[in-house]
């Protein structure tokens, strides 16, 4: 594991790893700005493919006012590791029609905060989205005794 990486085994078959952005990640960042089919419904349109490299050169995506971590998860999405970082809040947005993602977020301890009305223009019309969050003080879903 590289310096600054945080890894957590959540269960026998799920490991979540948070790490700083690295130079090899810039290739996918560039592609996300120029390839509509790569990201699916969330693609916001063509943008400057050189911007990720410029930002990385400035602060490695770990700026004083904002920053980015790469989340690597085996098997399913989860927001573990909040207790092993300075983050107070992790948030995720999803589409109302993506029920599988909503269930995965809830299983990972996220709570639905509400509907973001007309928060995205997609396929010719304004669409709602769901906003989920997990706070540092929220109980870990993996520390709880399973209900039978």
PDB file of C-alpha atoms in Angstrom, residues 34-119:
ATOM      1  CA  UNK A  34     -14.417  13.374 -23.698  1.00  0.00           C
ATOM      2  CA  UNK A  35     -16.231  10.011 -24.002  1.00  0.00           C
ATOM      3  CA  UNK A  36     -20.016  10.226 -23.568  1.00  0.00           C
ATOM      4  CA  UNK A  37     -20.615   6.483 -23.263  1.00  0.00           C
ATOM      5  CA  UNK A  38     -18.052   5.938 -20.525  1.00  0.00           C
ATOM      6  CA  UNK A  39     -19.987   7.374 -17.605  1.00  0.00           C
ATOM      7  CA  UNK A  40     -23.558   6.765 -18.691  1.00  0.00           C
ATOM      8  CA  UNK A  41     -26.396   8.966 -17.506  1.00  0.00           C
ATOM      9  CA  UNK A  42     -24.185  11.325 -15.474  1.00  0.00           C
ATOM     10  CA  UNK A  43     -22.067  12.586 -18.365  1.00  0.00           C
ATOM     11  CA  UNK A  44     -22.185  16.400 -18.361  1.00  0.00           C
ATOM     12  CA  UNK A  45     -20.849  16.995 -21.872  1.00  0.00           C
ATOM     13  CA  UNK A  46     -17.476  17.629 -23.440  1.00  0.00           C
ATOM     14  CA  UNK A  47     -15.012  19.631 -21.348  1.00  0.00           C
ATOM     15  CA  UNK A  48     -11.313  20.485 -21.284  1.00  0.00           C
ATOM     16  CA  UNK A  49      -9.390  17.184 -21.357  1.00  0.00           C
ATOM     17  CA  UNK A  50      -6.253  18.955 -20.097  1.00  0.00           C
ATOM     18  CA  UNK A  51      -7.865  20.261 -16.907  1.00  0.00           C
ATOM     19  CA  UNK A  52      -7.209  17.127 -14.784  1.00  0.00           C
ATOM     20  CA  UNK A  53      -3.454  17.247 -15.454  1.00  0.00           C
ATOM     21  CA  UNK A  54      -3.308  20.960 -14.641  1.00  0.00           C
ATOM     22  CA  UNK A  55      -5.197  20.443 -11.366  1.00  0.00           C
ATOM     23  CA  UNK A  56      -2.987  17.488 -10.436  1.00  0.00           C
ATOM     24  CA  UNK A  57       0.130  19.596 -11.060  1.00  0.00           C
ATOM     25  CA  UNK A  58      -1.177  22.305  -8.715  1.00  0.00           C
ATOM     26  CA  UNK A  59      -2.149  20.249  -5.657  1.00  0.00           C
ATOM     27  CA  UNK A  60      -2.502  16.568  -6.528  1.00  0.00           C
ATOM     28  CA  UNK A  61      -6.289  16.937  -6.052  1.00  0.00           C
ATOM     29  CA  UNK A  62      -5.704  17.521  -2.336  1.00  0.00           C
ATOM     30  CA  UNK A  63      -6.383  21.244  -2.157  1.00  0.00           C
ATOM     31  CA  UNK A  64      -7.006  23.205   0.998  1.00  0.00           C
ATOM     32  CA  UNK A  65     -10.584  24.054  -0.013  1.00  0.00           C
ATOM     33  CA  UNK A  66     -11.506  20.825  -1.788  1.00  0.00           C
ATOM     34  CA  UNK A  67      -9.975  17.525  -2.685  1.00  0.00           C
ATOM     35  CA  UNK A  68     -10.540  14.137  -4.211  1.00  0.00           C
ATOM     36  CA  UNK A  69      -9.721  10.624  -3.106  1.00  0.00           C
ATOM     37  CA  UNK A  70      -9.909   7.532  -5.252  1.00  0.00           C
ATOM     38  CA  UNK A  71     -12.215   4.928  -3.738  1.00  0.00           C
ATOM     39  CA  UNK A  72     -11.404   1.355  -4.664  1.00  0.00           C
ATOM     40  CA  UNK A  73     -13.979  -1.201  -3.614  1.00  0.00           C
ATOM     41  CA  UNK A  74     -14.016  -4.919  -4.208  1.00  0.00           C
ATOM     42  CA  UNK A  75     -17.421  -6.383  -5.122  1.00  0.00           C
ATOM     43  CA  UNK A  76     -19.767  -3.510  -4.279  1.00  0.00           C
ATOM     44  CA  UNK A  77     -19.779   0.217  -3.590  1.00  0.00           C
ATOM     45  CA  UNK A  78     -19.374   1.327  -0.006  1.00  0.00           C
ATOM     46  CA  UNK A  79     -18.214   4.342   1.964  1.00  0.00           C
ATOM     47  CA  UNK A  80     -16.160   2.676   4.632  1.00  0.00           C
ATOM     48  CA  UNK A  81     -13.048   4.429   5.796  1.00  0.00           C
ATOM     49  CA  UNK A  82     -14.724   7.641   6.899  1.00  0.00           C
ATOM     50  CA  UNK A  83     -13.559   6.839  10.418  1.00  0.00           C
ATOM     51  CA  UNK A  84      -9.990   6.502   9.155  1.00  0.00           C
ATOM     52  CA  UNK A  85      -9.800   9.860   7.392  1.00  0.00           C
ATOM     53  CA  UNK A  86     -10.398  13.511   8.307  1.00  0.00           C
ATOM     54  CA  UNK A  87     -13.639  13.528   6.282  1.00  0.00           C
ATOM     55  CA  UNK A  88     -16.773  14.515   8.203  1.00  0.00           C
ATOM     56  CA  UNK A  89     -19.138  13.715   5.367  1.00  0.00           C
ATOM     57  CA  UNK A  90     -19.299  11.541   2.280  1.00  0.00           C
ATOM     58  CA  UNK A  91     -22.161  12.119  -0.118  1.00  0.00           C
ATOM     59  CA  UNK A  92     -23.439  10.327  -3.174  1.00  0.00           C
ATOM     60  CA  UNK A  93     -26.053  11.140  -5.739  1.00  0.00           C
ATOM     61  CA  UNK A  94     -28.089   8.681  -7.743  1.00  0.00           C
ATOM     62  CA  UNK A  95     -30.950   8.600 -10.189  1.00  0.00           C
ATOM     63  CA  UNK A  96     -34.456   7.749  -8.946  1.00  0.00           C
ATOM     64  CA  UNK A  97     -34.627   4.839 -11.397  1.00  0.00           C
ATOM     65  CA  UNK A  98     -31.379   3.280 -10.101  1.00  0.00           C
ATOM     66  CA  UNK A  99     -32.887   1.196  -7.296  1.00  0.00           C
ATOM     67  CA  UNK A 100     -29.890  -1.164  -7.121  1.00  0.00           C
ATOM     68  CA  UNK A 101     -27.531   1.741  -6.365  1.00  0.00           C
ATOM     69  CA  UNK A 102     -29.936   3.103  -3.746  1.00  0.00           C
ATOM     70  CA  UNK A 103     -29.964  -0.277  -1.989  1.00  0.00           C
ATOM     71  CA  UNK A 104     -26.165  -0.504  -2.147  1.00  0.00           C
ATOM     72  CA  UNK A 105     -25.814   2.973  -0.630  1.00  0.00           C
ATOM     73  CA  UNK A 106     -28.233   2.139   2.174  1.00  0.00           C
ATOM     74  CA  UNK A 107     -26.436  -1.156   2.827  1.00  0.00           C
ATOM     75  CA  UNK A 108     -23.188   0.836   3.098  1.00  0.00           C
ATOM     76  CA  UNK A 109     -24.710   3.054   5.799  1.00  0.00           C
ATOM     77  CA  UNK A 110     -25.791   6.020   3.677  1.00  0.00           C
ATOM     78  CA  UNK A 111     -29.023   7.824   4.510  1.00  0.00           C
ATOM     79  CA  UNK A 112     -31.339   9.399   1.975  1.00  0.00           C
ATOM     80  CA  UNK A 113     -31.286  13.147   2.537  1.00  0.00           C
ATOM     81  CA  UNK A 114     -33.824  14.032  -0.084  1.00  0.00           C
ATOM     82  CA  UNK A 115     -34.686  14.753  -3.664  1.00  0.00           C
ATOM     83  CA  UNK A 116     -32.613  17.212  -5.661  1.00  0.00           C
ATOM     84  CA  UNK A 117     -35.367  18.624  -7.837  1.00  0.00           C
ATOM     85  CA  UNK A 118     -34.443  19.301 -11.477  1.00  0.00           C
ATOM     86  CA  UNK A 119     -30.785  18.884 -10.573  1.00  0.00           C
TER      87      UNK A 119
END
